[in-house]
Short mmCIF file of C-alpha atoms in Angstrom, two decimals:
data_model
loop_
_atom_site.label_atom_id
_atom_site.label_comp_id
_atom_site.label_asym_id
_atom_site.label_seq_id
_atom_site.Cartn_x
_atom_site.Cartn_y
_atom_site.Cartn_z
CA UNK A 1 -3.77 -45.33 32.38
CA UNK A 2 -1.37 -44.05 29.71
CA UNK A 3 -4.03 -41.58 28.57
CA UNK A 4 -4.46 -40.32 32.13
CA UNK A 5 -0.70 -39.85 32.62
CA UNK A 6 -0.48 -38.03 29.31
CA UNK A 7 -3.28 -35.68 30.37
CA UNK A 8 -1.48 -34.92 33.62
CA UNK A 9 1.79 -34.27 31.73
CA UNK A 10 0.06 -31.91 29.31
CA UNK A 11 -1.63 -30.08 32.19
CA UNK A 12 1.69 -29.66 33.97
CA UNK A 13 3.33 -28.35 30.78
CA UNK A 14 0.56 -25.83 30.23
CA UNK A 15 0.75 -24.75 33.85
CA UNK A 16 4.52 -24.29 33.64
CA UNK A 17 4.19 -22.28 30.42
CA UNK A 18 1.59 -20.06 32.04
CA UNK A 19 3.93 -19.31 34.91
CA UNK A 20 6.76 -18.41 32.50
CA UNK A 21 4.41 -16.23 30.48
CA UNK A 22 3.52 -14.34 33.64
CA UNK A 23 7.16 -13.71 34.51
CA UNK A 24 8.53 -10.29 33.63
CA UNK A 25 11.83 -10.33 31.76
CA UNK A 26 13.25 -7.41 33.77
CA UNK A 27 12.15 -6.99 37.36
CA UNK A 28 10.43 -3.60 37.79
CA UNK A 29 12.53 -1.13 39.74
CA UNK A 30 15.70 -3.22 39.82
CA UNK A 31 17.59 -1.84 36.81
CA UNK A 32 17.78 1.94 37.10
CA UNK A 33 18.40 2.35 33.37
CA UNK A 34 14.71 1.66 32.66
CA UNK A 35 12.05 4.36 32.90
CA UNK A 36 10.11 2.60 35.62
CA UNK A 37 8.15 5.76 36.36
CA UNK A 38 6.27 5.32 33.07
CA UNK A 39 5.53 1.72 34.10
CA UNK A 40 4.33 2.82 37.56
CA UNK A 41 2.03 5.37 35.94
CA UNK A 42 0.19 2.51 34.23
CA UNK A 43 -0.91 1.17 37.60
CA UNK A 44 -3.43 4.00 37.92
CA UNK A 45 -5.34 2.50 34.98
CA UNK A 46 -7.63 -0.31 36.16
CA UNK A 47 -8.49 -2.64 33.29
CA UNK A 48 -9.24 -5.76 35.32
CA UNK A 49 -11.47 -8.08 33.34
CA UNK A 50 -10.84 -6.29 30.04
CA UNK A 51 -9.23 -7.99 27.05
CA UNK A 52 -7.30 -6.10 24.38
CA UNK A 53 -6.79 -7.87 21.05
CA UNK A 54 -3.74 -6.95 18.96
CA UNK A 55 -3.05 -8.16 15.41
CA UNK A 56 0.11 -7.58 13.42
CA UNK A 57 2.85 -9.01 11.20
CA UNK A 58 5.27 -10.12 13.93
CA UNK A 59 5.90 -13.85 14.23
CA UNK A 60 8.60 -16.08 15.68
CA UNK A 61 11.21 -14.24 17.76
CA UNK A 62 9.57 -10.88 17.06
CA UNK A 63 6.29 -12.18 18.47
CA UNK A 64 8.10 -13.46 21.55
CA UNK A 65 9.88 -10.14 22.10
CA UNK A 66 6.65 -8.18 21.74
CA UNK A 67 4.76 -10.46 24.11
CA UNK A 68 7.46 -9.87 26.71
CA UNK A 69 6.67 -6.16 26.40
CA UNK A 70 2.92 -6.77 26.58
CA UNK A 71 3.37 -8.62 29.87
CA UNK A 72 4.19 -5.34 31.62
CA UNK A 73 0.98 -3.71 30.43
CA UNK A 74 -0.97 -6.72 31.70
CA UNK A 75 0.80 -6.71 35.06
CA UNK A 76 0.27 -2.99 35.64
CA UNK A 77 -3.33 -2.64 34.44
CA UNK A 78 -4.86 -6.06 35.07
CA UNK A 79 -5.89 -6.33 31.42
CA UNK A 80 -5.43 -9.41 29.26
CA UNK A 81 -3.73 -8.78 25.91
CA UNK A 82 -4.06 -11.33 23.12
CA UNK A 83 -1.55 -10.84 20.30
CA UNK A 84 -1.88 -12.70 17.00
CA UNK A 85 0.73 -12.51 14.26
CA UNK A 86 0.32 -13.42 10.61
CA UNK A 87 2.39 -13.26 7.42
CA UNK A 88 -0.90 -12.44 5.68
CA UNK A 89 -1.67 -9.48 7.94
CA UNK A 90 -2.21 -7.00 5.09
CA UNK A 91 -4.91 -9.13 3.50
CA UNK A 92 -6.54 -10.37 6.70
CA UNK A 93 -6.95 -7.00 8.41
CA UNK A 94 -8.93 -5.71 5.43
CA UNK A 95 -11.21 -8.75 5.59
CA UNK A 96 -11.66 -8.41 9.36
CA UNK A 97 -12.35 -4.68 9.19
CA UNK A 98 -14.97 -5.09 6.49
CA UNK A 99 -16.60 -7.92 8.46
CA UNK A 100 -16.76 -5.84 11.64
CA UNK A 101 -14.43 -8.21 13.47
CA UNK A 102 -11.24 -6.15 13.59
CA UNK A 103 -8.92 -6.37 16.62
CA UNK A 104 -8.70 -3.50 19.09
CA UNK A 105 -5.19 -2.65 17.91
CA UNK A 106 -3.65 -3.26 14.49
CA UNK A 107 0.09 -3.12 13.81
CA UNK A 108 0.57 -1.79 10.29
CA UNK A 109 3.98 -2.45 8.68
CA UNK A 110 3.49 0.53 6.37
CA UNK A 111 1.12 3.49 6.57
CA UNK A 112 -0.43 3.19 3.11
CA UNK A 113 -2.77 0.39 4.18
CA UNK A 114 -3.73 2.27 7.34
CA UNK A 115 -4.55 5.33 5.22
CA UNK A 116 -6.87 3.24 3.02
CA UNK A 117 -8.73 1.87 6.05
CA UNK A 118 -8.93 5.30 7.71
CA UNK A 119 -10.59 6.73 4.59
CA UNK A 120 -13.25 4.04 4.91
CA UNK A 121 -13.87 4.72 8.59
CA UNK A 122 -12.25 1.54 9.90
CA UNK A 123 -9.68 3.29 12.16
CA UNK A 124 -10.41 5.54 15.12
CA UNK A 125 -8.54 8.86 15.25
CA UNK A 126 -6.38 9.63 18.26
CA UNK A 127 -6.62 12.71 20.47
CA UNK A 128 -4.68 15.94 20.15
CA UNK A 129 -3.07 15.04 23.47
CA UNK A 130 -1.50 11.95 21.92
CA UNK A 131 -0.53 13.84 18.77
CA UNK A 132 1.15 16.62 20.71
CA UNK A 133 2.98 14.09 22.86
CA UNK A 134 4.44 12.41 19.76
CA UNK A 135 5.63 15.77 18.43
CA UNK A 136 7.36 16.42 21.75
CA UNK A 137 8.65 12.94 22.61
CA UNK A 138 9.94 11.67 19.25
CA UNK A 139 12.98 12.85 17.33
CA UNK A 140 11.67 14.63 14.22
CA UNK A 141 8.31 14.29 16.00
CA UNK A 142 6.29 16.23 13.45
CA UNK A 143 7.49 13.81 10.78
CA UNK A 144 6.02 10.87 12.69
CA UNK A 145 2.74 12.74 13.16
CA UNK A 146 2.62 13.59 9.46
CA UNK A 147 3.19 9.93 8.55
CA UNK A 148 0.20 8.91 10.70
CA UNK A 149 -2.14 11.67 9.49
CA UNK A 150 -4.67 10.50 6.88
CA UNK A 151 -7.91 11.60 5.28
CA UNK A 152 -11.06 10.44 7.08
CA UNK A 153 -14.36 9.54 5.45
CA UNK A 154 -15.14 13.23 5.01
CA UNK A 155 -11.81 13.92 3.36
CA UNK A 156 -10.48 15.77 6.41
CA UNK A 157 -7.12 15.12 8.07
CA UNK A 158 -7.04 13.14 11.30
CA UNK A 159 -4.22 11.63 13.33
CA UNK A 160 -4.48 7.84 13.43
CA UNK A 161 -1.55 6.11 15.05
CA UNK A 162 1.70 5.90 16.98
CA UNK A 163 4.84 4.49 15.42
CA UNK A 164 6.50 1.98 17.69
CA UNK A 165 9.37 0.19 15.94
CA UNK A 166 11.56 1.92 13.36
CA UNK A 167 13.85 0.69 10.60
CA UNK A 168 16.77 2.67 9.25
CA UNK A 169 17.86 2.88 5.62
CA UNK A 170 20.20 5.90 5.48
CA UNK A 171 23.41 3.95 6.16
CA UNK A 172 26.75 3.43 4.42
CA UNK A 173 28.69 0.28 5.32
CA UNK A 174 32.47 -0.08 5.28
CA UNK A 175 35.40 -2.08 6.65
CA UNK A 176 37.24 -0.19 9.43
CA UNK A 177 40.43 -2.15 8.66
CA UNK A 178 40.34 -1.18 4.99
CA UNK A 179 39.72 2.45 5.88
CA UNK A 180 42.59 2.41 8.37
CA UNK A 181 44.98 0.76 5.90
CA UNK A 182 44.17 3.36 3.24
CA UNK A 183 44.12 6.31 5.66
CA UNK A 184 40.49 7.20 4.96
CA UNK A 185 38.19 8.92 7.45
CA UNK A 186 34.43 8.62 7.80
CA UNK A 187 32.86 11.52 5.85
CA UNK A 188 30.54 13.86 7.73
CA UNK A 189 28.91 15.62 4.76
CA UNK A 190 27.79 14.63 1.27
CA UNK A 191 30.51 16.85 -0.09
CA UNK A 192 33.05 14.83 1.93
CA UNK A 193 31.53 11.55 0.72
CA UNK A 194 31.85 12.58 -2.91
CA UNK A 195 35.41 13.76 -2.30
CA UNK A 196 36.23 10.40 -0.69
CA UNK A 197 34.72 8.60 -3.68
CA UNK A 198 37.05 10.50 -6.02
CA UNK A 199 40.03 10.02 -3.69
CA UNK A 200 39.60 6.24 -3.67
CA UNK A 201 39.68 6.24 -7.47
CA UNK A 202 42.76 8.45 -7.47
CA UNK A 203 44.42 5.95 -5.12
CA UNK A 204 43.71 3.12 -7.57
CA UNK A 205 40.72 1.62 -5.77
CA UNK A 206 37.01 1.22 -6.46
CA UNK A 207 34.75 3.19 -4.10
CA UNK A 208 31.34 1.51 -4.30
CA UNK A 209 29.65 -1.86 -4.46
CA UNK A 210 26.09 -1.44 -5.77
CA UNK A 211 23.71 -4.25 -6.68
CA UNK A 212 20.10 -3.91 -7.82
CA UNK A 213 19.39 -7.57 -8.51
CA UNK A 214 16.49 -9.08 -6.55
CA UNK A 215 14.69 -11.53 -8.82
CA UNK A 216 11.29 -10.20 -9.81
CA UNK A 217 11.93 -7.18 -7.56
CA UNK A 218 15.16 -6.14 -9.30
CA UNK A 219 15.67 -2.41 -9.10
CA UNK A 220 14.33 -1.68 -5.61
CA UNK A 221 17.71 -0.80 -4.03
CA UNK A 222 18.03 2.08 -6.49
CA UNK A 223 14.69 3.50 -5.37
CA UNK A 224 16.13 3.81 -1.85
CA UNK A 225 19.11 5.69 -3.24
CA UNK A 226 16.87 8.13 -5.10
CA UNK A 227 14.62 8.66 -2.07
CA UNK A 228 17.59 9.34 0.21
CA UNK A 229 19.12 11.73 -2.31
CA UNK A 230 15.85 13.58 -2.88
CA UNK A 231 15.67 14.24 0.87
CA UNK A 232 19.21 15.62 0.68
CA UNK A 233 18.66 17.88 -2.32
CA UNK A 234 15.09 19.15 -1.75
CA UNK A 235 12.87 20.08 1.22
CA UNK A 236 10.76 17.29 2.70
CA UNK A 237 7.65 18.94 1.22
CA UNK A 238 8.94 18.05 -2.25
CA UNK A 239 9.34 14.42 -1.17
CA UNK A 240 5.79 14.42 0.21
CA UNK A 241 4.38 15.85 -3.00
CA UNK A 242 6.33 13.35 -5.07
CA UNK A 243 5.03 10.22 -3.31
CA UNK A 244 1.43 11.39 -3.89
CA UNK A 245 2.20 12.56 -7.46
CA UNK A 246 1.17 16.11 -6.66
CA UNK A 247 4.72 16.72 -7.86
CA UNK A 248 5.18 14.77 -11.08
CA UNK A 249 7.83 12.13 -11.49
CA UNK A 250 9.37 14.05 -14.38
CA UNK A 251 9.63 17.27 -12.37
CA UNK A 252 13.20 18.63 -12.69
CA UNK A 253 13.72 18.23 -8.93
CA UNK A 254 12.96 14.50 -9.13
CA UNK A 255 15.05 14.06 -12.25
CA UNK A 256 17.86 15.80 -10.39
CA UNK A 257 17.71 13.22 -7.57
CA UNK A 258 17.85 10.39 -10.11
CA UNK A 259 20.91 12.01 -11.66
CA UNK A 260 22.48 12.33 -8.21
CA UNK A 261 22.20 8.54 -7.97
CA UNK A 262 23.74 8.35 -11.42
CA UNK A 263 26.78 10.29 -10.17
CA UNK A 264 27.58 7.26 -8.03
CA UNK A 265 26.18 4.38 -10.09
CA UNK A 266 26.84 5.31 -13.72
CA UNK A 267 30.58 5.94 -13.47
CA UNK A 268 32.57 2.83 -14.38
CA UNK A 269 35.41 3.90 -12.10
CA UNK A 270 33.14 4.34 -9.10
CA UNK A 271 31.45 0.91 -9.05
CA UNK A 272 32.80 -2.59 -8.70
CA UNK A 273 32.39 -4.29 -12.07
CA UNK A 274 31.61 -1.01 -13.77
CA UNK A 275 28.23 0.64 -14.27
CA UNK A 276 27.06 -2.23 -16.46
CA UNK A 277 27.25 -4.64 -13.51
CA UNK A 278 25.01 -2.61 -11.20
CA UNK A 279 21.65 -4.00 -12.32
CA UNK A 280 22.89 -7.58 -12.74
CA UNK A 281 24.59 -7.85 -9.33
CA UNK A 282 22.33 -9.30 -6.66
CA UNK A 283 21.85 -6.91 -3.74
CA UNK A 284 22.64 -9.78 -1.33
CA UNK A 285 26.01 -10.36 -2.98
CA UNK A 286 27.04 -6.75 -3.54
CA UNK A 287 28.40 -6.00 -0.03
CA UNK A 288 30.75 -8.98 -0.10
CA UNK A 289 33.32 -6.94 -2.02
CA UNK A 290 33.95 -4.97 1.17
CA UNK A 291 35.53 -8.02 2.77
CA UNK A 292 37.75 -9.34 0.00
CA UNK A 293 41.52 -8.86 0.00
CA UNK A 294 42.34 -6.60 -1.66
CA UNK A 295 38.90 -4.98 -1.28
CA UNK A 296 36.77 -4.82 -4.40
CA UNK A 297 35.08 -1.74 -2.94
CA UNK A 298 35.20 0.46 0.17
CA UNK A 299 31.58 1.64 0.51
CA UNK A 300 28.11 0.11 0.34
CA UNK A 301 24.85 1.99 0.93
CA UNK A 302 22.10 -0.22 2.33
CA UNK A 303 19.61 -0.52 5.17
CA UNK A 304 20.18 -1.90 8.65
CA UNK A 305 19.26 -5.45 7.63
CA UNK A 306 22.23 -5.98 5.26
CA UNK A 307 24.61 -7.59 7.81
CA UNK A 308 22.49 -10.73 7.39
CA UNK A 309 24.25 -11.13 4.03
CA UNK A 310 27.80 -10.40 5.20
CA UNK A 311 30.25 -13.33 5.22
CA UNK A 312 29.74 -15.72 8.10
CA UNK A 313 31.60 -14.66 11.20
CA UNK A 314 31.68 -10.95 10.35
CA UNK A 315 31.66 -8.94 13.57
CA UNK A 316 29.92 -5.56 13.55
CA UNK A 317 32.09 -2.79 14.92
CA UNK A 318 35.24 -4.78 14.13
CA UNK A 319 35.07 -6.29 10.64
CA UNK A 320 32.26 -4.04 9.46
CA UNK A 321 30.80 -0.76 10.55
CA UNK A 322 28.50 1.95 9.21
CA UNK A 323 27.94 5.67 9.16
CA UNK A 324 25.03 7.96 8.43
CA UNK A 325 24.49 8.60 4.71
CA UNK A 326 25.31 12.27 5.08
CA UNK A 327 23.46 15.40 4.02
CA UNK A 328 24.87 18.30 2.06
CA UNK A 329 26.43 20.98 4.27
CA UNK A 330 25.71 23.50 1.52
CA UNK A 331 21.96 22.87 1.31
CA UNK A 332 20.90 23.45 4.93
CA UNK A 333 18.29 20.66 4.92
CA UNK A 334 19.18 19.25 8.32
CA UNK A 335 19.72 15.53 8.90
CA UNK A 336 17.01 13.67 7.00
CA UNK A 337 16.59 9.94 7.57
CA UNK A 338 14.90 7.44 5.30
CA UNK A 339 13.38 4.36 6.84
CA UNK A 340 10.27 2.50 7.78
CA UNK A 341 8.32 1.63 10.88
CA UNK A 342 5.31 -0.13 12.36
CA UNK A 343 2.21 1.91 13.11
CA UNK A 344 -0.11 1.09 16.02
CA UNK A 345 -3.70 2.12 15.32
CA UNK A 346 -7.09 1.51 16.94
CA UNK A 347 -9.32 -0.59 14.70
CA UNK A 348 -11.86 -1.49 17.39
CA UNK A 349 -12.14 1.26 19.98
CA UNK A 350 -12.24 0.58 23.71
CA UNK A 351 -10.88 1.94 26.98
CA UNK A 352 -8.23 -0.77 26.91
CA UNK A 353 -7.24 0.10 23.35
CA UNK A 354 -6.72 3.75 24.29
CA UNK A 355 -4.66 2.75 27.32
CA UNK A 356 -2.56 0.40 25.20
CA UNK A 357 -1.74 3.23 22.76
CA UNK A 358 -0.67 5.36 25.74
CA UNK A 359 1.55 2.49 26.88
CA UNK A 360 3.10 2.06 23.43
CA UNK A 361 4.09 5.72 23.27
CA UNK A 362 5.71 5.61 26.72
CA UNK A 363 9.49 5.21 27.16
CA UNK A 364 9.22 1.89 29.00
CA UNK A 365 7.46 0.16 26.09
CA UNK A 366 10.38 1.07 23.84
CA UNK A 367 13.08 0.23 26.35
CA UNK A 368 11.70 -3.24 27.05
CA UNK A 369 12.18 -4.28 23.43
CA UNK A 370 15.39 -2.28 22.94
CA UNK A 371 16.94 -4.34 25.72
CA UNK A 372 16.14 -7.54 23.83
CA UNK A 373 17.09 -7.42 20.13
CA UNK A 374 15.89 -6.20 16.75
CA UNK A 375 14.37 -2.87 17.80
CA UNK A 376 15.15 0.76 16.98
CA UNK A 377 13.35 3.68 18.55
CA UNK A 378 13.02 7.38 17.76
CA UNK A 379 11.63 8.06 21.25
CA UNK A 380 13.73 10.74 22.93
CA UNK A 381 12.72 9.53 26.40
CA UNK A 382 13.93 5.97 25.86
CA UNK A 383 17.39 5.33 27.32
CA UNK A 384 19.84 4.44 24.50
CA UNK A 385 22.05 2.64 27.01
CA UNK A 386 19.51 -0.17 26.96
CA UNK A 387 20.16 -1.20 23.38
CA UNK A 388 21.31 -4.80 23.21
CA UNK A 389 24.30 -4.05 20.95
CA UNK A 390 26.59 -1.17 20.09
CA UNK A 391 25.39 -1.34 16.47
CA UNK A 392 21.77 -0.92 17.53
CA UNK A 393 22.74 1.93 19.87
CA UNK A 394 24.59 3.70 17.07
CA UNK A 395 21.66 3.30 14.67
CA UNK A 396 19.32 4.52 17.37
CA UNK A 397 21.45 7.63 17.77
CA UNK A 398 21.10 8.35 14.04
CA UNK A 399 17.34 8.25 14.49
CA UNK A 400 17.53 10.49 17.55
CA UNK A 401 19.49 13.17 15.70
CA UNK A 402 17.25 13.13 12.64
CA UNK A 403 15.57 16.41 11.86
CA UNK A 404 13.28 14.80 9.27
CA UNK A 405 12.10 11.21 8.95
CA UNK A 406 10.39 9.92 5.86
CA UNK A 407 8.98 6.52 5.04
CA UNK A 408 10.25 4.57 2.05
CA UNK A 409 8.63 6.46 -0.84
CA UNK A 410 8.14 3.50 -3.15
CA UNK A 411 6.11 1.76 -0.43
CA UNK A 412 3.76 4.76 -0.31
CA UNK A 413 3.20 4.85 -4.06
CA UNK A 414 0.67 2.71 -5.98
CA UNK A 415 2.00 -0.80 -6.49
CA UNK A 416 2.34 -0.42 -10.25
CA UNK A 417 4.66 2.52 -9.61
CA UNK A 418 6.54 1.83 -6.39
CA UNK A 419 6.86 -1.90 -7.04
CA UNK A 420 6.71 -1.67 -10.82
CA UNK A 421 7.76 1.09 -13.18
CA UNK A 422 10.00 2.79 -10.59
CA UNK A 423 11.98 -0.45 -10.19
CA UNK A 424 12.26 -1.13 -13.90
CA UNK A 425 12.97 2.52 -14.64
CA UNK A 426 15.98 2.48 -12.34
CA UNK A 427 17.32 -0.62 -14.10
CA UNK A 428 16.92 1.19 -17.42
CA UNK A 429 18.65 4.25 -16.02
CA UNK A 430 21.69 2.35 -14.74
CA UNK A 431 21.80 0.72 -18.17
CA UNK A 432 22.29 4.10 -19.79
CA UNK A 433 18.81 5.49 -20.45
CA UNK A 434 18.41 9.23 -19.93
CA UNK A 435 17.01 10.25 -16.53
CA UNK A 436 14.41 12.58 -18.05
CA UNK A 437 13.16 9.83 -20.33
CA UNK A 438 13.01 7.33 -17.46
CA UNK A 439 11.06 9.82 -15.34
CA UNK A 440 8.64 10.58 -18.19
CA UNK A 441 7.94 6.87 -18.68
CA UNK A 442 7.20 6.39 -14.97
CA UNK A 443 4.91 9.42 -15.00
CA UNK A 444 3.05 7.99 -18.02
CA UNK A 445 2.36 4.85 -16.01
CA UNK A 446 1.06 6.94 -13.14
CA UNK A 447 -1.13 9.00 -15.48
CA UNK A 448 -2.60 5.77 -16.87
CA UNK A 449 -3.69 4.74 -13.37
CA UNK A 450 -5.74 7.91 -13.06
#
């Protein structure tokens, strides 16, 4: 009897869960801020009886948020979408592709792995229609197309995916109260930022908190600095050549970007604890100086995730805020943005897979996650008023005004460089080693790989 009652209880639970899963988080047509027209357009695609499998790195809350987006595709088209998330995605997708059991759609957290699979014929190229739409619909659209363009099996360029969720690195964090007390204003150009740095010293303060410590990964925050500064001192084509080593690491233009980082990090007066503390300070601890009284620093350059390491109770927009890591007014290189993103590609072609890609590049697919949490979009058609917080809206605006977007360079390099000699080289550089010598040593490592 107990077994029978338990079975009934389980059945009721599963039934209730199924009903909730079928519910749409935002009722179509009711909130005029959403682009419901792009949802209605999906209804012309009949995928009844078809299943689309999607595999990616999102788990936990991210998986839940994504599945809430997927529900709209299912409702409009009649398709069934099965999403599976794994913290071993990078390894498993290679195994599945080689075994001929890849999902219809794969969600790549960085494009390097997608490029490897495309070269082996495991990813289906997308149409010119999709490519042209990305150029038109995304801020810095050509940048996003370039990031998803890889060599095919014949060594020819093809377009392989649509970026869906973006991450932003080109940010400087500060305390509005400390700025107000000192009479400082948010700088709009790199020239202004450098002038502010010198002004803070003249006023008896310390401008920057910088920490490179990260256990076995110590040094990686400096690579972000160099990448951002290279985009602000050289055209994007130089950046692109650098990450492939067509432009050598010891090229004067790359050395110059390293030295630009040194302007900030190797001056004892500019950094909390002096230049010698930069490599030994943990990156998770370095922003805490912003919130001490008196402040140990006024500025901290780091990606959008860093508030997770702010003191408990810190309120964004009140206790802490951020601004765009600015470009040089004198160099006329636009507004470059450094970041990352997830790439949706077809690894097992089908009508449903093609329709799902079309859905993912539509405004509604972006808005549905924007209105939840933890999502930034470069889609110009997505309504920024739907962001779940003012901080997310402000970061989204930085993406929208970007003229160039580039992926984290170290993530695109071979592991022994981007997660090896580049990291250690930056630690050596902040410790006093000459930039040219550091760059030559990194290039020697790259040459050895060839």
